[in-house]
Amino acid sequence: MIKAHKPTNQTQFLLRRKLTVKGLADTQWEDFVAELNHHPCVDFAERKTTDRIFVTFDGTHWSTDELIDLIEAHGGRLKGGWWERRRLAWYRFADDNVRANADLEPFCCSKIPPTKKK
């Protein structure tokens, strides 16, 4: 089943994040996922397994760091380890890239690319 996107989000800038969260009880999980789904920048959030959350959000208005801050505000923490740090670094890089591309004014491929204004 395909989920319809929120009309306020730009589908070309949607980012999907998979994070392993520790330290939340079942009731806290339900409240947290409900709050995420009501957030204006979040397109969809769901809990897949006992400690994994999948969040799709508009990368032009929200970031992975803001998601992590919200997790910590609810009393959770991210799973440590090399792979999680590596994944977070990639997520942050992609967040910056999406925000930069959202501000980019497209140009025709047959024209000379615009120069940087100083």
PDB file of C-alpha atoms in Angstrom:
ATOM      1  CA  MET A   1       0.000   0.000   0.000  1.00  0.00           C
ATOM      2  CA  ILE A   2       1.351   3.375  -1.025  1.00  0.00           C
ATOM      3  CA  LYS A   3       0.947   6.163   1.482  1.00  0.00           C
ATOM      4  CA  ALA A   4      -0.116   9.590   0.231  1.00  0.00           C
ATOM      5  CA  HIS A   5       2.271  12.392   1.086  1.00  0.00           C
ATOM      6  CA  LYS A   6       1.202  15.413   3.087  1.00  0.00           C
ATOM      7  CA  PRO A   7       0.310  18.254   0.721  1.00  0.00           C
ATOM      8  CA  THR A   8       2.677  20.673   2.471  1.00  0.00           C
ATOM      9  CA  ASN A   9       5.793  18.586   1.787  1.00  0.00           C
ATOM     10  CA  GLN A  10       7.827  18.745  -1.398  1.00  0.00           C
ATOM     11  CA  THR A  11       8.249  15.147  -2.564  1.00  0.00           C
ATOM     12  CA  GLN A  12      11.554  15.807  -4.328  1.00  0.00           C
ATOM     13  CA  PHE A  13      13.142  16.831  -1.015  1.00  0.00           C
ATOM     14  CA  LEU A  14      11.784  14.048   1.226  1.00  0.00           C
ATOM     15  CA  LEU A  15      14.445  12.219   3.214  1.00  0.00           C
ATOM     16  CA  ARG A  16      13.989   8.840   4.900  1.00  0.00           C
ATOM     17  CA  ARG A  17      15.928   8.171   8.097  1.00  0.00           C
ATOM     18  CA  LYS A  18      16.274   4.865   9.927  1.00  0.00           C
ATOM     19  CA  LEU A  19      17.518   5.223  13.485  1.00  0.00           C
ATOM     20  CA  THR A  20      17.979   2.808  16.378  1.00  0.00           C
ATOM     21  CA  VAL A  21      16.665   4.409  19.551  1.00  0.00           C
ATOM     22  CA  LYS A  22      17.287   3.089  23.067  1.00  0.00           C
ATOM     23  CA  GLY A  23      15.734   4.076  26.376  1.00  0.00           C
ATOM     24  CA  LEU A  24      12.069   4.558  25.439  1.00  0.00           C
ATOM     25  CA  ALA A  25       9.220   2.565  26.983  1.00  0.00           C
ATOM     26  CA  ASP A  26       6.286   1.391  24.845  1.00  0.00           C
ATOM     27  CA  THR A  27       4.032   4.248  25.954  1.00  0.00           C
ATOM     28  CA  GLN A  28       6.789   6.768  25.228  1.00  0.00           C
ATOM     29  CA  TRP A  29       7.188   5.234  21.763  1.00  0.00           C
ATOM     30  CA  GLU A  30       3.494   5.676  20.993  1.00  0.00           C
ATOM     31  CA  ASP A  31       3.525   9.307  22.125  1.00  0.00           C
ATOM     32  CA  PHE A  32       6.742  10.012  20.243  1.00  0.00           C
ATOM     33  CA  VAL A  33       5.548   8.518  16.948  1.00  0.00           C
ATOM     34  CA  ALA A  34       2.204  10.333  17.265  1.00  0.00           C
ATOM     35  CA  GLU A  35       4.000  13.630  17.878  1.00  0.00           C
ATOM     36  CA  LEU A  36       6.244  13.050  14.867  1.00  0.00           C
ATOM     37  CA  ASN A  37       3.287  12.271  12.615  1.00  0.00           C
ATOM     38  CA  HIS A  38       1.634  15.555  13.656  1.00  0.00           C
ATOM     39  CA  HIS A  39       4.801  17.589  13.055  1.00  0.00           C
ATOM     40  CA  PRO A  40       4.381  19.812   9.953  1.00  0.00           C
ATOM     41  CA  CYS A  41       7.758  18.851   8.439  1.00  0.00           C
ATOM     42  CA  VAL A  42       7.425  15.102   8.979  1.00  0.00           C
ATOM     43  CA  ASP A  43       5.703  13.236   6.171  1.00  0.00           C
ATOM     44  CA  PHE A  44       5.496   9.871   7.923  1.00  0.00           C
ATOM     45  CA  ALA A  45       6.963   8.197  11.015  1.00  0.00           C
ATOM     46  CA  GLU A  46       6.618   4.623  12.178  1.00  0.00           C
ATOM     47  CA  ARG A  47       8.187   2.182  14.591  1.00  0.00           C
ATOM     48  CA  LYS A  48       9.282  -0.943  12.731  1.00  0.00           C
ATOM     49  CA  THR A  49      10.812  -3.161  15.409  1.00  0.00           C
ATOM     50  CA  THR A  50      11.242  -2.802  19.133  1.00  0.00           C
ATOM     51  CA  ASP A  51      13.910  -0.110  18.839  1.00  0.00           C
ATOM     52  CA  ARG A  52      13.941   1.155  15.212  1.00  0.00           C
ATOM     53  CA  ILE A  53      12.155   4.214  13.916  1.00  0.00           C
ATOM     54  CA  PHE A  54      11.687   5.136  10.261  1.00  0.00           C
ATOM     55  CA  VAL A  55      10.999   8.830   9.630  1.00  0.00           C
ATOM     56  CA  THR A  56      10.374  10.555   6.308  1.00  0.00           C
ATOM     57  CA  PHE A  57      10.639  14.341   6.468  1.00  0.00           C
ATOM     58  CA  ASP A  58      11.044  17.407   4.286  1.00  0.00           C
ATOM     59  CA  GLY A  59      14.784  18.045   4.142  1.00  0.00           C
ATOM     60  CA  THR A  60      14.402  21.709   3.238  1.00  0.00           C
ATOM     61  CA  HIS A  61      12.752  22.570   6.566  1.00  0.00           C
ATOM     62  CA  TRP A  62      13.973  19.927   9.009  1.00  0.00           C
ATOM     63  CA  SER A  63      17.180  17.971   9.623  1.00  0.00           C
ATOM     64  CA  THR A  64      18.474  14.789  11.193  1.00  0.00           C
ATOM     65  CA  ASP A  65      19.969  16.794  14.070  1.00  0.00           C
ATOM     66  CA  GLU A  66      16.549  18.228  14.913  1.00  0.00           C
ATOM     67  CA  LEU A  67      15.148  14.696  14.885  1.00  0.00           C
ATOM     68  CA  ILE A  68      17.892  13.569  17.270  1.00  0.00           C
ATOM     69  CA  ASP A  69      17.162  16.535  19.556  1.00  0.00           C
ATOM     70  CA  LEU A  70      13.499  15.522  19.642  1.00  0.00           C
ATOM     71  CA  ILE A  71      14.453  11.921  20.481  1.00  0.00           C
ATOM     72  CA  GLU A  72      16.628  13.112  23.352  1.00  0.00           C
ATOM     73  CA  ALA A  73      13.874  15.443  24.574  1.00  0.00           C
ATOM     74  CA  HIS A  74      11.619  12.393  24.949  1.00  0.00           C
ATOM     75  CA  GLY A  75      14.258  10.577  27.011  1.00  0.00           C
ATOM     76  CA  GLY A  76      15.711   8.359  24.298  1.00  0.00           C
ATOM     77  CA  ARG A  77      19.209   8.071  22.937  1.00  0.00           C
ATOM     78  CA  LEU A  78      20.720   6.731  19.758  1.00  0.00           C
ATOM     79  CA  LYS A  79      22.493   3.410  19.674  1.00  0.00           C
ATOM     80  CA  GLY A  80      26.249   3.878  19.764  1.00  0.00           C
ATOM     81  CA  GLY A  81      28.768   2.150  17.594  1.00  0.00           C
ATOM     82  CA  TRP A  82      30.848   2.703  14.514  1.00  0.00           C
ATOM     83  CA  TRP A  83      28.141   1.940  11.993  1.00  0.00           C
ATOM     84  CA  GLU A  84      25.625   4.318  13.617  1.00  0.00           C
ATOM     85  CA  ARG A  85      28.178   7.148  13.686  1.00  0.00           C
ATOM     86  CA  ARG A  86      28.959   6.487  10.031  1.00  0.00           C
ATOM     87  CA  ARG A  87      25.262   6.501   9.122  1.00  0.00           C
ATOM     88  CA  LEU A  88      24.710   9.781  11.015  1.00  0.00           C
ATOM     89  CA  ALA A  89      27.619  11.383   9.187  1.00  0.00           C
ATOM     90  CA  TRP A  90      26.077  10.362   5.856  1.00  0.00           C
ATOM     91  CA  TYR A  91      22.645  11.611   6.930  1.00  0.00           C
ATOM     92  CA  ARG A  92      24.095  15.000   7.897  1.00  0.00           C
ATOM     93  CA  PHE A  93      25.933  15.241   4.582  1.00  0.00           C
ATOM     94  CA  ALA A  94      22.726  14.448   2.682  1.00  0.00           C
ATOM     95  CA  ASP A  95      20.776  17.015   4.754  1.00  0.00           C
ATOM     96  CA  ASP A  96      23.255  19.741   3.804  1.00  0.00           C
ATOM     97  CA  ASN A  97      23.143  18.664   0.164  1.00  0.00           C
ATOM     98  CA  VAL A  98      19.341  18.769   0.009  1.00  0.00           C
ATOM     99  CA  ARG A  99      19.204  22.224   1.587  1.00  0.00           C
ATOM    100  CA  ALA A 100      21.821  23.504  -0.865  1.00  0.00           C
ATOM    101  CA  ASN A 101      19.972  22.028  -3.854  1.00  0.00           C
ATOM    102  CA  ALA A 102      16.657  23.485  -2.701  1.00  0.00           C
ATOM    103  CA  ASP A 103      18.140  26.988  -2.930  1.00  0.00           C
ATOM    104  CA  LEU A 104      19.788  26.347  -6.314  1.00  0.00           C
ATOM    105  CA  GLU A 105      18.211  28.088  -9.273  1.00  0.00           C
ATOM    106  CA  PRO A 106      18.199  25.674 -12.233  1.00  0.00           C
ATOM    107  CA  PHE A 107      19.757  26.719 -15.515  1.00  0.00           C
ATOM    108  CA  CYS A 108      19.539  25.349 -19.017  1.00  0.00           C
ATOM    109  CA  CYS A 109      22.236  22.855 -20.007  1.00  0.00           C
ATOM    110  CA  SER A 110      23.024  24.728 -23.240  1.00  0.00           C
ATOM    111  CA  LYS A 111      23.898  27.926 -21.381  1.00  0.00           C
ATOM    112  CA  ILE A 112      27.063  28.749 -19.540  1.00  0.00           C
ATOM    113  CA  PRO A 113      26.640  27.975 -15.810  1.00  0.00           C
ATOM    114  CA  PRO A 114      26.203  31.026 -13.614  1.00  0.00           C
ATOM    115  CA  THR A 115      29.257  32.301 -11.820  1.00  0.00           C
ATOM    116  CA  LYS A 116      29.381  32.795  -8.081  1.00  0.00           C
ATOM    117  CA  LYS A 117      28.483  36.287  -6.960  1.00  0.00           C
ATOM    118  CA  LYS A 118      30.870  37.858  -4.511  1.00  0.00           C
TER     119      LYS A 118
END
